[in-house]
């Protein structure tokens, strides 16, 4: 551990985290500016609508709009083979079974948070990443395709086991940008357009019965999770020949059953880690909008700093990927309770975690650990295990940095705005006492934050007035 600072791998990771930190700050500025712009537009529209009266409300409900999505995953599914069942005495029963299959596909898409677009005869179309943009939509769609085959094969088995004919099915999937035209009042419908839709349809047409065919774009985004085989090439206008792959199953190491249809804990944790990018963006945007303006220290920058440092220390301590996931999630949420006030904000943050995280697929035990990590940041720190030690070290990381005094001053300004402490001299005396008893718990934090504590204390004492 003494050679941690000389580890080239760690140096690269630190550089990467610094760059990500900078990018997130820029992104938050852009989001804030965009939000201000949209707020002005909304206020203008509300004013115009109020002048137009009830007729304008009806127009507003019927209003259609066009939305662009940079990354959506489109699935086309075709059930065919009607000729093989026509003329049979029980053909009506099998046709009813087709309707039942589509109803079950609706349940599957809803479970994976995928938008059903439409059904046209024997063709079913849905899309991930619409209307809610997310980074996991290629995984969601491929998982849903495997689940659809589970349902289809179970239904087909009921008929083939009695030597009765049944339909065939094939699926095509492609990932790329789409344009969505919305319509409807209470239930908004999405009509997708663009080359991505056409390519997904062609993938389905190229598939043989019983196959899931994905484009090379989708393959690159899911290949770490699924066993795939190269299927061939398809000519695409202006792009040359596009590689196609058939999805066989979830990888053995990531599957809970022999058939490779159900993801195991390793798969789910990896999925959650990928999803964390979306989750972080949502929470940071919430903090940016809802945190009180006088929080000069407990702001979005502090949340990003804690999340970055938690991951860095976790690497240094050699903890598991799942524990890194839990630490980063806790770091992102640890100050969300500040939205409602500073006092006991940790308790409110833990309560919000219990409310939010089930919607993102976190297991009950994972949520409990995350809540414990949030509560561990409550002063005075008293961590009970390594994860809580990492959390505490990350939250108070600035105490071991050379910019301690200016960062400390932002905390003073925050407390001053709340009339908690108003004299900078008294504040510096409190800081001296706090530093004198503070300790970093992990070896990694002590190595990375090697600023001499006594020098830090002497620096503050030098600016204290008697």
XYZ file of C-alpha atoms in Angstrom:
466
model
C 0.000 0.000 0.000
C 3.001 2.313 0.522
C 3.613 2.177 -3.240
C 0.039 3.149 -4.093
C 1.048 6.537 -5.453
C 3.532 4.864 -7.813
C 0.955 2.442 -9.215
C 0.544 3.492 -12.882
C -2.857 1.784 -13.079
C -4.157 3.830 -10.157
C -2.729 7.015 -11.650
C -4.646 6.357 -14.877
C -7.813 5.674 -12.900
C -7.371 8.893 -10.931
C -6.869 10.823 -14.175
C -9.991 9.206 -15.612
C -12.018 10.093 -12.522
C -10.793 13.691 -12.660
C -11.874 13.906 -16.306
C -15.261 12.358 -15.489
C -15.655 14.838 -12.639
C -14.936 17.717 -15.017
C -17.372 16.335 -17.594
C -20.112 15.957 -15.000
C -19.652 19.537 -13.847
C -19.928 20.767 -17.439
C -22.957 18.562 -17.973
C -24.682 19.967 -14.887
C -24.055 23.528 -16.122
C -25.569 22.642 -19.490
C -28.577 20.973 -17.833
C -29.111 23.997 -15.619
C -28.983 26.367 -18.588
C -31.357 24.140 -20.569
C -33.731 23.945 -17.628
C -33.828 27.738 -17.343
C -34.524 27.995 -21.053
C -37.360 25.446 -20.898
C -38.862 27.139 -17.819
C -39.080 30.423 -19.714
C -40.714 28.673 -22.664
C -43.229 26.912 -20.408
C -44.149 30.155 -18.634
C -44.663 31.861 -22.005
C -46.903 29.041 -23.240
C -48.938 29.051 -20.018
C -49.540 32.785 -20.395
C -50.706 32.357 -23.980
C -52.961 29.436 -23.073
C -54.594 31.322 -20.214
C -55.555 34.063 -22.660
C -57.048 31.583 -25.140
C -59.286 29.876 -22.568
C -60.787 26.362 -22.575
C -60.428 25.865 -26.316
C -56.682 26.178 -25.914
C -56.712 23.427 -23.292
C -58.271 21.063 -25.781
C -55.669 21.996 -28.342
C -52.945 21.392 -25.772
C -54.249 17.885 -25.054
C -54.328 17.030 -28.752
C -50.905 18.514 -29.394
C -48.428 16.199 -31.066
C -44.702 16.633 -30.935
C -41.558 15.144 -32.374
C -38.847 13.855 -30.050
C -35.383 12.699 -31.031
C -33.693 9.861 -29.156
C -29.967 9.407 -29.692
C -29.981 5.758 -28.631
C -33.007 3.486 -28.694
C -33.224 -0.253 -29.260
C -36.031 -1.366 -31.548
C -37.421 -4.913 -31.565
C -39.544 -6.433 -34.309
C -41.177 -9.791 -33.637
C -43.101 -11.804 -36.194
C -45.328 -14.796 -35.504
C -46.174 -16.620 -38.704
C -47.248 -19.973 -40.086
C -50.990 -19.396 -40.426
C -51.242 -21.762 -43.378
C -50.149 -24.677 -41.202
C -53.096 -24.156 -38.842
C -55.768 -23.088 -41.332
C -58.493 -25.617 -41.858
C -57.869 -27.320 -38.536
C -60.841 -27.801 -36.218
C -59.055 -26.049 -33.402
C -57.615 -23.216 -35.515
C -59.819 -20.680 -33.679
C -58.282 -21.819 -30.404
C -54.788 -21.305 -31.795
C -55.698 -17.887 -33.160
C -56.981 -16.953 -29.707
C -53.665 -18.201 -28.367
C -51.920 -15.649 -30.591
C -53.854 -12.843 -28.910
C -52.942 -14.299 -25.545
C -49.253 -14.322 -26.537
C -49.378 -10.641 -27.446
C -50.964 -9.866 -24.059
C -48.106 -11.701 -22.355
C -45.574 -9.818 -24.486
C -47.181 -6.591 -23.224
C -46.518 -7.727 -19.647
C -42.904 -8.545 -20.507
C -42.232 -5.158 -22.100
C -43.822 -3.402 -19.123
C -41.656 -5.433 -16.736
C -38.493 -4.401 -18.590
C -39.698 -0.772 -18.926
C -39.862 -1.054 -22.702
C -42.417 0.888 -24.719
C -44.827 -1.109 -26.843
C -45.106 0.769 -30.131
C -47.733 -1.207 -32.062
C -48.921 -4.538 -33.405
C -49.698 -4.975 -37.076
C -51.332 -8.321 -37.744
C -48.764 -10.912 -36.745
C -45.959 -8.369 -36.119
C -45.154 -6.924 -32.694
C -42.962 -3.814 -32.306
C -41.475 -2.327 -29.134
C -38.519 -0.120 -28.195
C -36.213 0.425 -25.231
C -34.987 3.916 -24.365
C -38.360 5.419 -25.327
C -39.817 7.606 -23.869
C -37.410 7.508 -20.922
C -33.841 7.694 -22.162
C -31.511 5.183 -20.507
C -28.177 3.530 -21.125
C -29.398 -0.011 -20.402
C -32.007 -0.246 -23.175
C -30.018 -2.709 -25.390
C -29.773 -5.122 -22.450
C -33.430 -4.629 -21.550
C -34.602 -5.420 -25.066
C -32.446 -8.537 -25.509
C -33.534 -9.832 -22.101
C -37.161 -9.231 -23.046
C -36.610 -11.109 -26.337
C -35.335 -14.158 -24.435
C -38.326 -13.941 -22.101
C -40.693 -13.708 -25.062
C -39.222 -16.923 -26.432
C -39.733 -18.573 -23.050
C -43.434 -17.745 -23.178
C -43.767 -18.662 -26.853
C -42.003 -22.027 -26.508
C -44.103 -22.985 -23.484
C -47.265 -22.251 -25.455
C -46.013 -24.042 -28.551
C -45.085 -27.116 -26.499
C -48.730 -27.553 -25.462
C -49.657 -28.074 -29.102
C -46.660 -29.905 -30.526
C -46.775 -32.415 -27.651
C -50.207 -33.414 -29.018
C -48.922 -33.418 -32.613
C -50.894 -30.289 -33.376
C -49.489 -27.464 -35.535
C -48.541 -24.094 -34.092
C -46.995 -20.853 -35.210
C -43.309 -19.992 -35.693
C -41.577 -16.894 -34.366
C -38.499 -14.788 -35.121
C -37.074 -11.546 -33.708
C -34.875 -8.769 -35.084
C -33.201 -6.042 -32.971
C -31.185 -2.923 -33.800
C -29.862 0.003 -31.749
C -29.525 3.566 -33.004
C -31.161 7.016 -33.160
C -34.901 7.308 -33.742
C -37.474 10.040 -34.180
C -40.716 9.619 -32.238
C -43.971 11.347 -33.150
C -46.274 11.442 -30.134
C -50.070 11.476 -30.128
C -52.925 10.904 -27.717
C -54.463 12.560 -24.683
C -54.535 10.346 -21.595
C -52.349 7.598 -23.079
C -49.516 8.917 -25.227
C -48.543 6.770 -28.200
C -45.178 6.822 -29.947
C -44.755 6.329 -33.678
C -41.076 5.669 -34.431
C -39.393 6.683 -37.667
C -35.896 6.494 -39.083
C -33.271 4.116 -40.399
C -33.000 2.352 -37.033
C -36.596 1.167 -37.358
C -36.021 -0.009 -40.916
C -32.850 -1.871 -39.949
C -34.560 -3.646 -37.030
C -37.314 -4.764 -39.399
C -34.758 -6.075 -41.872
C -32.982 -7.956 -39.056
C -36.256 -9.721 -38.340
C -36.755 -10.533 -42.018
C -33.244 -12.004 -42.196
C -33.804 -14.216 -39.136
C -34.727 -17.858 -39.378
C -37.535 -19.327 -37.298
C -36.716 -19.530 -33.607
C -33.866 -16.986 -33.784
C -33.054 -13.608 -32.241
C -30.936 -11.621 -34.703
C -29.216 -8.421 -33.589
C -27.204 -5.848 -35.494
C -23.512 -5.247 -34.864
C -24.470 -2.007 -33.063
C -26.581 -3.881 -30.542
C -24.014 -6.697 -30.354
C -21.237 -4.334 -29.255
C -23.425 -3.100 -26.406
C -24.525 -6.525 -25.112
C -21.724 -8.935 -26.052
C -20.316 -9.029 -22.500
C -23.612 -10.442 -21.237
C -24.863 -12.829 -23.925
C -23.468 -15.709 -25.946
C -23.757 -14.663 -29.601
C -22.711 -16.139 -32.929
C -21.942 -14.328 -36.164
C -24.918 -14.837 -38.467
C -23.884 -13.069 -41.643
C -23.877 -9.686 -43.300
C -26.676 -7.524 -44.560
C -26.241 -4.733 -47.116
C -27.243 -1.345 -45.694
C -27.681 1.764 -47.799
C -24.768 4.216 -47.415
C -23.117 1.925 -44.815
C -21.925 -1.103 -46.752
C -22.423 -4.554 -45.269
C -23.642 -4.715 -41.667
C -22.689 -7.687 -39.483
C -25.528 -9.621 -37.866
C -25.377 -11.889 -34.804
C -27.727 -14.456 -33.335
C -28.311 -14.370 -29.583
C -28.120 -17.845 -28.073
C -28.428 -17.266 -24.353
C -27.143 -15.365 -21.341
C -23.508 -16.283 -20.756
C -23.062 -19.318 -18.517
C -21.211 -17.333 -15.843
C -24.053 -14.789 -15.745
C -27.021 -17.158 -15.910
C -29.095 -18.590 -13.089
C -30.407 -21.598 -15.034
C -29.109 -24.110 -17.561
C -31.160 -22.673 -20.411
C -29.430 -19.306 -20.046
C -32.668 -17.329 -19.933
C -32.526 -15.926 -16.403
C -29.767 -13.563 -15.179
C -27.948 -14.359 -11.946
C -26.712 -12.048 -9.200
C -23.472 -11.249 -11.038
C -25.441 -10.196 -14.124
C -27.833 -8.062 -12.058
C -25.028 -6.280 -10.214
C -23.213 -5.559 -13.474
C -26.482 -4.262 -14.907
C -26.980 -2.007 -11.880
C -23.456 -0.643 -12.261
C -24.177 0.254 -15.875
C -27.525 1.744 -14.866
C -25.757 3.862 -12.235
C -24.835 6.403 -14.924
C -28.522 7.136 -15.543
C -29.335 7.055 -11.834
C -26.551 9.494 -11.008
C -27.689 11.915 -13.706
C -31.263 11.853 -12.372
C -30.238 12.435 -8.749
C -27.723 15.159 -9.629
C -30.376 16.964 -11.650
C -32.767 16.672 -8.696
C -30.122 18.112 -6.353
C -29.321 20.921 -8.778
C -32.980 21.944 -8.937
C -34.120 21.369 -5.359
C -31.199 21.962 -2.977
C -31.433 25.297 -1.131
C -29.315 28.014 -2.750
C -27.377 28.660 0.478
C -25.762 25.210 0.439
C -22.340 26.373 -0.688
C -20.661 23.172 0.549
C -23.335 20.444 0.505
C -24.043 20.930 -3.195
C -23.793 18.897 -6.401
C -20.009 19.294 -6.531
C -19.682 17.748 -3.081
C -21.848 14.772 -4.106
C -19.693 14.176 -7.190
C -16.519 14.460 -5.095
C -17.757 11.905 -2.552
C -18.871 9.443 -5.252
C -15.532 9.779 -7.060
C -13.492 9.368 -3.912
C -15.572 6.413 -2.712
C -14.810 4.532 -5.920
C -11.128 5.432 -5.765
C -10.698 4.279 -2.165
C -12.725 1.148 -2.900
C -10.292 0.224 -5.681
C -7.365 0.800 -3.355
C -8.923 -1.377 -0.662
C -9.657 -4.164 -3.166
C -13.356 -4.570 -2.413
C -15.823 -6.369 -4.689
C -17.670 -4.879 -7.649
C -20.975 -5.203 -5.816
C -19.644 -3.284 -2.828
C -18.359 -0.547 -5.163
C -21.876 -0.347 -6.601
C -23.395 0.036 -3.129
C -20.820 2.640 -2.096
C -21.320 4.778 -5.186
C -25.097 4.580 -4.867
C -24.907 5.638 -1.221
C -22.527 8.475 -2.103
C -24.922 9.780 -4.766
C -27.812 9.702 -2.270
C -26.040 10.637 0.950
C -27.016 14.323 0.890
C -30.348 14.100 -0.926
C -32.068 14.647 2.448
C -30.580 18.158 2.489
C -33.368 19.120 0.083
C -35.737 19.157 3.079
C -33.269 20.593 5.586
C -29.886 19.971 7.178
C -31.053 18.551 10.510
C -31.269 14.739 10.380
C -30.835 14.829 6.605
C -29.134 11.422 6.770
C -32.337 9.834 8.099
C -34.370 11.427 5.319
C -31.792 10.378 2.737
C -32.034 6.762 3.906
C -35.833 6.930 3.769
C -35.683 8.275 0.215
C -33.271 5.482 -0.742
C -35.812 2.905 0.468
C -38.464 4.584 -1.645
C -36.414 5.109 -4.835
C -34.085 2.129 -5.167
C -36.646 -0.698 -5.546
C -37.677 0.968 -8.818
C -34.118 0.494 -10.081
C -33.881 -3.210 -9.272
C -31.836 -3.093 -6.053
C -32.368 -6.073 -3.755
C -33.726 -5.465 -0.195
C -30.383 -6.372 1.437
C -28.520 -4.041 -0.922
C -30.885 -1.203 -0.035
C -30.364 -1.876 3.664
C -26.575 -1.684 3.233
C -26.894 1.563 1.264
C -29.036 3.080 4.026
C -26.447 2.063 6.628
C -23.737 3.723 4.540
C -25.752 6.945 4.326
C -26.280 6.911 8.092
C -22.537 6.345 8.621
C -21.887 9.913 7.389
C -23.716 11.321 10.403
C -21.336 13.191 12.714
C -19.505 12.198 14.789
C -18.395 9.323 12.509
C -18.479 5.829 13.963
C -18.004 3.339 11.094
C -18.662 -0.308 11.914
C -17.069 -1.992 8.887
C -14.772 -1.364 5.942
C -17.515 -0.063 3.654
C -18.626 2.453 6.245
C -14.989 3.467 6.796
C -14.625 4.138 3.068
C -17.840 6.163 3.123
C -16.674 8.292 6.048
C -13.254 8.877 4.483
C -14.878 9.909 1.203
C -17.314 12.297 2.852
C -14.551 14.112 4.766
C -11.923 13.816 2.049
C -11.299 17.579 1.959
C -9.777 17.468 5.459
C -6.657 15.870 3.986
C -6.293 18.108 0.949
C -4.203 21.185 0.398
C -7.361 23.178 -0.443
C -8.821 22.461 2.987
C -9.122 26.111 4.051
C -11.054 27.430 1.005
C -13.340 24.375 1.065
C -13.828 24.817 4.790
C -14.789 28.428 4.175
C -17.646 27.335 1.887
C -18.990 25.248 4.763
C -18.721 28.295 7.026
C -20.672 30.426 4.516
C -23.347 27.731 4.434
C -23.638 27.660 8.229
C -23.564 31.452 8.382
C -26.493 31.686 5.946
C -28.479 29.532 8.399
C -27.347 31.591 11.417
C -25.720 28.512 12.933
C -22.336 30.177 13.280
C -21.561 33.705 12.110
C -18.003 34.456 13.221
C -15.160 33.164 11.026
C -12.733 33.273 13.935
C -14.964 31.016 16.036
C -15.346 28.754 13.020
C -11.601 28.350 12.619
C -11.269 27.428 16.289
C -13.926 24.729 15.807
C -12.016 23.454 12.778
C -8.813 23.144 14.799
C -10.624 21.035 17.396
C -12.259 18.883 14.714
C -8.981 18.276 12.885
C -7.220 17.403 16.126
C -9.521 14.421 16.732
C -10.255 13.426 13.121
C -8.710 10.356 11.541
C -8.914 8.663 8.173
C -9.843 5.030 8.655
C -8.593 3.326 5.493
C -4.984 2.831 4.431
C -5.835 4.114 0.971
C -7.239 7.411 2.249
C -4.250 7.898 4.522
C -1.938 7.318 1.557
C -3.804 9.545 -0.890
C -4.464 12.322 1.620
C -1.000 12.574 3.068
C -1.127 16.274 3.945
C 0.416 16.540 7.385
C -2.393 17.060 9.879
C -0.316 19.186 12.191
C 0.642 21.450 9.305
C -3.043 21.751 8.461
C -3.805 22.720 12.056
C -0.920 25.218 12.133
C -2.201 26.848 8.949
C -5.589 27.483 10.548
C -4.066 28.678 13.818
C -2.031 31.215 11.877
C -5.202 32.996 10.721
C -7.028 32.831 14.069
C -7.241 36.166 15.856
C -6.834 36.161 19.624
